[in-house]
Coordinates of C-alpha atoms and ligand atoms in Angstrom, one line a residue:
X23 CA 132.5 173.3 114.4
X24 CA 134.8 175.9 115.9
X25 CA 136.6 173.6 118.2
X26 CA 138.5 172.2 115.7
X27 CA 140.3 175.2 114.4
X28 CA 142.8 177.1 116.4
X29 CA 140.8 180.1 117.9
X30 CA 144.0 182.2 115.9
X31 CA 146.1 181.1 112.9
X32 CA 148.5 183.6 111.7
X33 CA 150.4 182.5 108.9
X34 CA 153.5 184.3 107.2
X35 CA 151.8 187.6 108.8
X36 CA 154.1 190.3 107.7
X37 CA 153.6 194.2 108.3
X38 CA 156.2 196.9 107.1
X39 CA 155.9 200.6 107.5
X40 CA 158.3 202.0 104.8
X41 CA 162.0 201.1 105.9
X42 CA 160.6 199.0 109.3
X43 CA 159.6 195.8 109.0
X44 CA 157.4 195.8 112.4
X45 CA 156.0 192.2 111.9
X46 CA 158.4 189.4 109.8
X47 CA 156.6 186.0 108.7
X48 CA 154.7 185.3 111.9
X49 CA 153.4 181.6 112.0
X50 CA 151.7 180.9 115.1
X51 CA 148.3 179.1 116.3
X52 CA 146.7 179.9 119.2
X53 CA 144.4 177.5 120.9
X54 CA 140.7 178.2 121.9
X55 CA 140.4 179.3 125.8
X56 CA 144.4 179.6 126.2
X57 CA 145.8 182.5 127.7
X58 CA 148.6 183.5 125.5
X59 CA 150.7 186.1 126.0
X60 CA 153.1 188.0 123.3
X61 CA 156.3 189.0 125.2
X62 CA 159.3 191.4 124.2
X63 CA 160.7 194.3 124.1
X64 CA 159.5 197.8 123.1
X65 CA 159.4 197.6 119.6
X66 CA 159.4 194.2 119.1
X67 CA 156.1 194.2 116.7
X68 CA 153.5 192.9 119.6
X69 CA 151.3 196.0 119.2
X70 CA 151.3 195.8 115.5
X71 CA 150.1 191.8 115.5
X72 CA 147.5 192.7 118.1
X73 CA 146.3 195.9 115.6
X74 CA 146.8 193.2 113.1
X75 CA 144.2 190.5 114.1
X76 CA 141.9 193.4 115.3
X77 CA 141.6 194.7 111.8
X78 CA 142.8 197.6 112.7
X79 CA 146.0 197.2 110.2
X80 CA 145.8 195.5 106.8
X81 CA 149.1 192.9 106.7
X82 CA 151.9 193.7 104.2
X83 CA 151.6 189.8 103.5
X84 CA 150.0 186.9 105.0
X85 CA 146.6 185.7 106.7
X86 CA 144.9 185.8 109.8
X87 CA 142.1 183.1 110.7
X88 CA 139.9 183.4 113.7
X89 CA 138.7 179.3 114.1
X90 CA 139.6 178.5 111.0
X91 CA 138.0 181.3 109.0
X92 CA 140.1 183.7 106.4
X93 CA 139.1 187.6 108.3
X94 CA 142.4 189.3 106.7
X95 CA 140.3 191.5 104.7
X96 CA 137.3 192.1 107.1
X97 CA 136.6 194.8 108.9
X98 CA 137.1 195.6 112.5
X99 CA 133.3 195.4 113.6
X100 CA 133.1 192.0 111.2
X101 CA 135.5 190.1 113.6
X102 CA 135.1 188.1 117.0
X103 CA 137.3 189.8 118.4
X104 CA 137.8 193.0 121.0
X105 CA 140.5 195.1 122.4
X106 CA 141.2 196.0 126.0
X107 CA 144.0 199.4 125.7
X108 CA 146.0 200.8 128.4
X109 CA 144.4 203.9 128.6
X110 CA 141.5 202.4 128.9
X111 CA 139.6 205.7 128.3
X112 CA 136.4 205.6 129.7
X113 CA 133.7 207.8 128.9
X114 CA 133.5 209.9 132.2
X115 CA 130.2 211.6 132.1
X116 CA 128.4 208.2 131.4
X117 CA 128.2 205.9 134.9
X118 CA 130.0 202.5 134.8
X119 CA 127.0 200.5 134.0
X120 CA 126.6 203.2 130.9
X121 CA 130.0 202.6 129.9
X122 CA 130.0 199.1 129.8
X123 CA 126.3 198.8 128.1
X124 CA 127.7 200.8 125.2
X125 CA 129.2 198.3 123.1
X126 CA 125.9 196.7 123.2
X127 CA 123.7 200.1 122.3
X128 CA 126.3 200.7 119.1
X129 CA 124.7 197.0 118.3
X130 CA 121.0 198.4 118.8
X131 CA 120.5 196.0 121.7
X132 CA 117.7 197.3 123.5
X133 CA 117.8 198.7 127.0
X134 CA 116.3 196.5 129.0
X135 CA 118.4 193.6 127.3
X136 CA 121.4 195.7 127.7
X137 CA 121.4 196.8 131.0
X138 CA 121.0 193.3 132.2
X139 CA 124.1 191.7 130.4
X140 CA 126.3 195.1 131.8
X141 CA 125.3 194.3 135.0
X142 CA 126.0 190.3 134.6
X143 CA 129.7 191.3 133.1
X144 CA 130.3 193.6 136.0
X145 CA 129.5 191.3 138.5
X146 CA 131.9 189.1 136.5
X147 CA 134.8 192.0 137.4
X148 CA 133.4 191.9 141.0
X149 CA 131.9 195.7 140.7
X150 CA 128.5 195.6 140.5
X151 CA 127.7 197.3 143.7
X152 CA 129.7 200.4 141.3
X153 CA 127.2 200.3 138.7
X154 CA 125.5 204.0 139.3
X155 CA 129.3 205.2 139.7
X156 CA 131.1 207.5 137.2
X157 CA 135.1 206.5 135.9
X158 CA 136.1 209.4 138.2
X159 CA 134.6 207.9 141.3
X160 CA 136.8 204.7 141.2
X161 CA 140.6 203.9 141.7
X162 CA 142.8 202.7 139.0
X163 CA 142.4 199.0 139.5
X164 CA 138.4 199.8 139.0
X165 CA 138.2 201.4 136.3
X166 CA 140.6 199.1 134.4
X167 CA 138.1 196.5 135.3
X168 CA 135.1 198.2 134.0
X169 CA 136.9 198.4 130.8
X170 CA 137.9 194.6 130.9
X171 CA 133.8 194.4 131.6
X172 CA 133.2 196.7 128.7
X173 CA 135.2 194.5 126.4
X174 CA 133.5 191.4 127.4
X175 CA 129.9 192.1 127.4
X176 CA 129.9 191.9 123.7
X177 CA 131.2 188.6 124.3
X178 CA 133.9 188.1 122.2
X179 CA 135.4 184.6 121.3
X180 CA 138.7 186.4 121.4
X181 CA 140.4 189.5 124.0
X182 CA 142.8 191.2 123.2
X183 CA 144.5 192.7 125.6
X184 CA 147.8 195.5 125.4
X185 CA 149.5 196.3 127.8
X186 CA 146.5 196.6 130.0
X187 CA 148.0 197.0 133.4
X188 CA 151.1 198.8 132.3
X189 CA 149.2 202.1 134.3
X190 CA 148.8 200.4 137.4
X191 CA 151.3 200.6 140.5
X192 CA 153.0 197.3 141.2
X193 CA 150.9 196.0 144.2
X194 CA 147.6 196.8 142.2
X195 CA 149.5 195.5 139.0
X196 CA 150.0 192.4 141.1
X197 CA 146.6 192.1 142.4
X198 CA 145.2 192.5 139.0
X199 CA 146.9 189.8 137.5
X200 CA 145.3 187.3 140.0
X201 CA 141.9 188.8 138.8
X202 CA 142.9 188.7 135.1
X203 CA 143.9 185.0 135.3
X204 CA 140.5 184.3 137.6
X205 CA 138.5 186.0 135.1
X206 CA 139.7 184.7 131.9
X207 CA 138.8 181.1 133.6
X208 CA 135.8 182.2 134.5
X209 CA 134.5 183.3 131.3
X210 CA 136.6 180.4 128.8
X211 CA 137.4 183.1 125.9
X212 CA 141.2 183.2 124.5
X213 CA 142.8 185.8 126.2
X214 CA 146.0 187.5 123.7
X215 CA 148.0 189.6 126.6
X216 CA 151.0 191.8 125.4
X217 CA 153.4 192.7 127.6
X218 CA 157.1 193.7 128.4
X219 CA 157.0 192.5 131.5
X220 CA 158.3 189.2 131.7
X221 CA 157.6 188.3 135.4
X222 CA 153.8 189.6 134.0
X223 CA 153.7 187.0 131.1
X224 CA 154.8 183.9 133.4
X225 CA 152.7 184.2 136.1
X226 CA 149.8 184.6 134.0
X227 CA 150.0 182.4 130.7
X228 CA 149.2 179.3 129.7
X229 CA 152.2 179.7 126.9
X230 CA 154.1 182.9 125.9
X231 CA 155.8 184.0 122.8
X232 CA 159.1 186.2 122.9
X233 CA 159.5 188.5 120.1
X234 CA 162.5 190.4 119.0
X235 CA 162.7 192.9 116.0
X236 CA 159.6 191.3 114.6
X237 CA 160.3 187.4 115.1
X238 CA 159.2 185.0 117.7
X239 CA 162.4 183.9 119.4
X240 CA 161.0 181.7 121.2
X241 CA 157.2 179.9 122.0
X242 CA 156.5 177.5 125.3
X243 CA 155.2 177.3 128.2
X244 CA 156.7 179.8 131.1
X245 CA 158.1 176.8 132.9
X246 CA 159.8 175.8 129.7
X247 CA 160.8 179.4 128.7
X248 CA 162.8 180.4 131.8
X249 CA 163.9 176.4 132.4
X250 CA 165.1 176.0 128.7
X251 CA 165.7 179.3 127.1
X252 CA 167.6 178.3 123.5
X253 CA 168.6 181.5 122.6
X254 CA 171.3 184.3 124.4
X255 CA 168.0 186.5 123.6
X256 CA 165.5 184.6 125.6
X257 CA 168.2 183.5 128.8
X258 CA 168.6 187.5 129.0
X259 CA 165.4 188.8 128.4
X260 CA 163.0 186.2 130.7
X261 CA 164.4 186.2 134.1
X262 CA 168.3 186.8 134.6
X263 CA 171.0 184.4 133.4
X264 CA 174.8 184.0 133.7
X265 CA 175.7 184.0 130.2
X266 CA 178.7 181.8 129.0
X267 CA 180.6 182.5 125.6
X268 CA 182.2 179.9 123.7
X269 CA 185.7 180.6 125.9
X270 CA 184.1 180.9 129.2
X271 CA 181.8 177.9 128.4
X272 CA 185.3 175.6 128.2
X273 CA 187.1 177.4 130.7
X274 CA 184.5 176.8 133.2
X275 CA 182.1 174.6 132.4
X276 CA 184.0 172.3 130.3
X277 CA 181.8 172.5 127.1
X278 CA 181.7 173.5 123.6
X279 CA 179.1 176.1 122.8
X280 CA 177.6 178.9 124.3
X281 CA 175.5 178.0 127.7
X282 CA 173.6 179.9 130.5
X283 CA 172.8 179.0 134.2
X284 CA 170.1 180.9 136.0
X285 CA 171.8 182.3 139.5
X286 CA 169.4 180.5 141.7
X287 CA 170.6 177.2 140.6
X288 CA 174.4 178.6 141.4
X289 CA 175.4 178.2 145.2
X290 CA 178.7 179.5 147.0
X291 CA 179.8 176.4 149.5
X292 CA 183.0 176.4 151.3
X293 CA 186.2 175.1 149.9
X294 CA 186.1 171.7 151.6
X295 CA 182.0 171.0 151.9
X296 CA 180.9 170.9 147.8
X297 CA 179.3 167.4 147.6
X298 CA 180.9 165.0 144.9
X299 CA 178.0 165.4 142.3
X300 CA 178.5 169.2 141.8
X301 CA 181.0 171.3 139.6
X302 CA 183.0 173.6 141.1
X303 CA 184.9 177.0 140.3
X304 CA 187.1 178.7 142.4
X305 CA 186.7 182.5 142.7
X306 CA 186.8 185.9 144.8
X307 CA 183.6 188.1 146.1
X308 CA 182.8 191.2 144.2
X309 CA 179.9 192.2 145.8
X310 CA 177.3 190.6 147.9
X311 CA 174.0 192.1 148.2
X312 CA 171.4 191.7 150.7
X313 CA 167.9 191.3 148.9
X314 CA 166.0 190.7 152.1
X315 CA 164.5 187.2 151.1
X316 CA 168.1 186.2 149.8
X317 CA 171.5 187.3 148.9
X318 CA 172.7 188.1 145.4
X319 CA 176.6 187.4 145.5
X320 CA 178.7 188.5 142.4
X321 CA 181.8 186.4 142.2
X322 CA 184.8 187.2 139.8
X323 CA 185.6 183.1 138.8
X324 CA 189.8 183.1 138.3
X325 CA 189.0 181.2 135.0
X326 CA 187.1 184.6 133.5
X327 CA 183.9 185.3 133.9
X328 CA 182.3 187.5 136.4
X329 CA 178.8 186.0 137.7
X330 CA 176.1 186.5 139.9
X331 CA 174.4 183.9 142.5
X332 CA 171.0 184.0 144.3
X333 CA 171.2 182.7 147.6
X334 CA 168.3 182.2 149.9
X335 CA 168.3 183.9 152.8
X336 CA 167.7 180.8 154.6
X337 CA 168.0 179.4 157.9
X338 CA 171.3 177.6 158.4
X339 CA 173.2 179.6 155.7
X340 CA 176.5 179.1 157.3
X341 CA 178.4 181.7 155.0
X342 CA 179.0 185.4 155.0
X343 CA 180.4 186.4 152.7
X344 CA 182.1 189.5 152.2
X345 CA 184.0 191.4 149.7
X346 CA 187.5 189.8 148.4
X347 CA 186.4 186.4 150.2
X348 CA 188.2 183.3 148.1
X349 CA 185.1 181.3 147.7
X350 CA 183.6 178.3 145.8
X351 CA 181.1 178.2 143.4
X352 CA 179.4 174.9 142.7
X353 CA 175.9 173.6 140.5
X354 CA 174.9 170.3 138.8
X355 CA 175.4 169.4 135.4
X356 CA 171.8 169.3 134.4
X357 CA 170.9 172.6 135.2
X358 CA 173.8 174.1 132.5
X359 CA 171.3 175.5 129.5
X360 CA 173.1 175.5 125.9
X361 CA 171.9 178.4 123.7
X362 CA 171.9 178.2 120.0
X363 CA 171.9 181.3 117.8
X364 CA 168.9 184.0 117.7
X365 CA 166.4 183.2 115.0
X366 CA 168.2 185.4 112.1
X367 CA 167.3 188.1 110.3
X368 CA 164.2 186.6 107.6
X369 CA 164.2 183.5 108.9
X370 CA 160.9 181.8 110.1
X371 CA 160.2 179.4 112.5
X372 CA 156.4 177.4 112.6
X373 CA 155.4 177.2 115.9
X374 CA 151.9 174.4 115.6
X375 CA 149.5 173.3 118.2
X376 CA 151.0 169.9 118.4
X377 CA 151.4 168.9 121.5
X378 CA 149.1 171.6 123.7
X379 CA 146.4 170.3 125.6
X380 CA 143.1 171.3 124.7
X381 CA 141.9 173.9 127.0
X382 CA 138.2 173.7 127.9
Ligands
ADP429 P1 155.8 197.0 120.5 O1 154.3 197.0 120.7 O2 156.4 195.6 120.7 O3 156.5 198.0 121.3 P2 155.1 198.0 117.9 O4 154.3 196.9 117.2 O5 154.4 199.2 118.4 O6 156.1 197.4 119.0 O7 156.2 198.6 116.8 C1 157.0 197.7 116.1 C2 157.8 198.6 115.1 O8 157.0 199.2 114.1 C3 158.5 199.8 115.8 O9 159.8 200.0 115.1 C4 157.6 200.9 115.5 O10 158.3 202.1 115.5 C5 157.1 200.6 114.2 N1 155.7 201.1 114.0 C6 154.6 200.7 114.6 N2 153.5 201.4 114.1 C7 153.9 202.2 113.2 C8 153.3 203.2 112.3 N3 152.0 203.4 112.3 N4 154.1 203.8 111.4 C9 155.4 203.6 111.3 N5 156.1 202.7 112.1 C10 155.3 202.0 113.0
MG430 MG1 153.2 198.1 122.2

C-alpha cells in the first residue's frame, strides 16, 4: 500500500517567522528508498523543511504527507520519521549499546528485545565490537555513527539527516560519506540529507535539490545539476562556472543569452594546433596555478571577460604557461550551458516524480 505514494509529498509548504519567509511554496515528492539531499546556502530554509516534516514546526501554509498520508498536524512521536543532528549529543554516561537502545526503552520495548535490535543496528554501523564503550571512548567518526545507529534502530521509514558530518574533519568527512551511502543501501529507508556542501550532496544522492532564500532553484540528478545548471544561481553555487553575461555571451561565444562553461571543459591550445571542431578565443595569462593533479589557468580573453581553465596535469601537456603568455582558448559547442533567470521572488515551481526510477 505504501509503495504507491511518494515516501514525502510536500505541497505549497510555506513557513514564516515574522518578517522572514524561511520556507516559500515548496512542492516536491520524494521517492521511497531515494537518497535525497536538500542543498544551499546557509539560510536557504533546509533546516526549517527538515524541522518541518519532523513535526517539530507547524507550517505557515501547506501539507506534508509521509506515503500518501496527511501528518501536517501530528505530532513528532506520531510520525515515521527520525532525525540524525550534528551535534549528535550522546548521552555520555550511558555505553554505546545504552545509547542506542534508548529510543526503543522510551517505546517500553523490553530489555531483552532491545538490547538485541541495538546490537543488530550497530553491527549495521560496523561497531559492534564498541558496544560496552562510552561516547567519550570513541573518535568522532564513531560516535557519529552510533548516533546514525541510534536513529535507525527505531526503524524509521524516513532519516533525516542535518548536516550530520558538518563536525567531522575532511578525510573522516570523506570516509563517512562512503559509509553513509553503503548504509542507506543497506538498510532501503529514504534518506533526506541537508547540506551546504555541494561536492557532499553529489557524491552521495540519488537527486539533490538547490535552495535559495526559501525556493528550490533547481531539482535533478547530480550529473544533471552540475552538467545542466539553468540558472546563474545553480552554475555558481554547484561546482565552479565561467559565467557569461548577455555582452560577453556575443562577444565570445557568439550567442544571445546568458551562458556558462564549467573550466574543465575549457582548454588552452597553441595558436596554430586548435582542431577545426572547437571555438576559439584569443587571450593573455593572468595567473596560472599549480593544483597538483592539474593546473588552473586564469586567462583575460581580449573580447572581455576574464576566465578560469582546469587543465589536467597530464602527461604530454606540451604548454607552460606563464604569466602575460598570448594564448588560445578553445571548447565545443555542446558543452556551452544557457542559464535562464533564478526562480523569482513567490514564484513556484512543481517538481513530480515523473520520470525517477523506482528505487527498491
Ligand atoms: P538553513 O538550514 O538553510 O541554513 P534555516 O532553515 O535554518 O536555513 O533558516 C532559514 C531562515 O529562517 C533564516 O533566515 C533563519 O534566520 C530563519 N529562521 C530559522 N528558524 C527561525 C526561528 N526559530 N525564528 C526566526 N527565524 C528563523
Ligand atoms: Mg541548517
Amino acid at each position: 500500500m505504501t509503495d504507491r505514494h511518494p515516501a514525502i509529498r510536500l505541497t505549497g509548504l510555506t513557513k514564516e517567522f515574522g518578517a522572514v519567509t524561511a520556507v516559500d511554496h515548496v512542492d516536491l515528492e520524494i521517492g521511497a528508498g531515494e537518497f535525497f539531499s536538500m542543498l544551499g546556502p546557509s539560510g536557504s530554509g533546509k533546516t526549517t523543511v527538515l524541522r518541518l516534516i519532523a513535526g517539530f514546526e507547524q507550517p505557515t501554509s501547506g501539507t506534508i504527507e509521509l506515503f500518501g498520508e496527511d501528518v501536517t498536524r501530528r505530532a513528532p512521536f506520531d510520525r515515521d520519521v527520525n532525525t540524525v543532528f550534528q551535534d549528535y549529543a550522546l548521552f555520555p554516561h550511558m555505553s554505546v549499546l545504552e545509547n542506542v537502545a534508548y529510543g526503543l526503552r522510551v517505546r517500553g520495548i523490553g530489555r531483552r528485545e532491545r538490547h538485541e535490535r541495538a546490537r543488530r543496528a550497530l553491527a549495521s554501523v560496523r561497531l559492534e565490537p564498541y558496544a560496552d564503550r562510552r561516547p567519550s571512548q570513541l573518535s568522532g567518526g564513531q560516535r557519529q555513527r552510533v548516533a546514525l545507529a541510534r536513529a535507525t534502530v527505531v526503524e524509521p521509514k524516513v532519516l533525516l539527516l542535518d548536516e550530520p558530518l558538518g563536525a567531522l574533519d575532511l578525510k573522516l568527512r570523506e570516509q563517512m560519506q562512503v559509509e553513509l551511502k553503503q548504509i542507506q543501501r543497506e538498510l532501503g529507508i529514504t534518506f533526506i540529507f541537508v547540506t551546504h556542501d555541494q561536492e557532499e550532496a553529489l557524491t552521495l544522492s540519488d537527486r539533490v535539490a538547490v535552495f535559495h532564500d526559501g525556493r528550490i532553484q533547481q531539482l535533478g540528478t547530480p550529473a544533471e545539476l552540475y552538467e545542466r545548471p539553468t540558472s546563474r544561481f545553480v552554475a555558481d553555487f554547484v561546482g565552479t562556472s565561467n559565467l557569461f553575461d548577455e555582452d560577453a555571451s556575443v562577444a565570445v561565444l557568439g550567442r544571445k543569452g546568458t551562458h556558462s562553461i564549467r573550466p574543465e571543459k575549457l582548454s588552452v591550445v597553441a595558436p596554430d594546433t586548435a582542431e577545426p571542431a572547437l571555438r576559439t578565443a584569443r587571450g593573455t595569462v593572468v595567473e596560472a596555478i599549480y593544483l597538483g593533479s592539474g593546473i588552473r589557468i586564469v586567462v583575460d580573453l581580449d573580447a572581455g571577460p576574464r576566465i578560469s581553465v582546469l587543465e589536467q596535469n597530464a602527461r604530454g601537456r606540451l604548454h607552460d604557461d606563464q604569466r602575460g603568455d598570448r594564448v588560445l582558448v578553445a571548447w565545443h559547442d555542446d558543452d556551452v550551458v544557457e542559464l535562464r533567470a533564478d526562480v523569482p521572488g513567490g514564484a513556484s515551481v512543481a517538481y513530480p516524480l515523473t520520470g525517477v526510477s523506482e528505487a527498491v
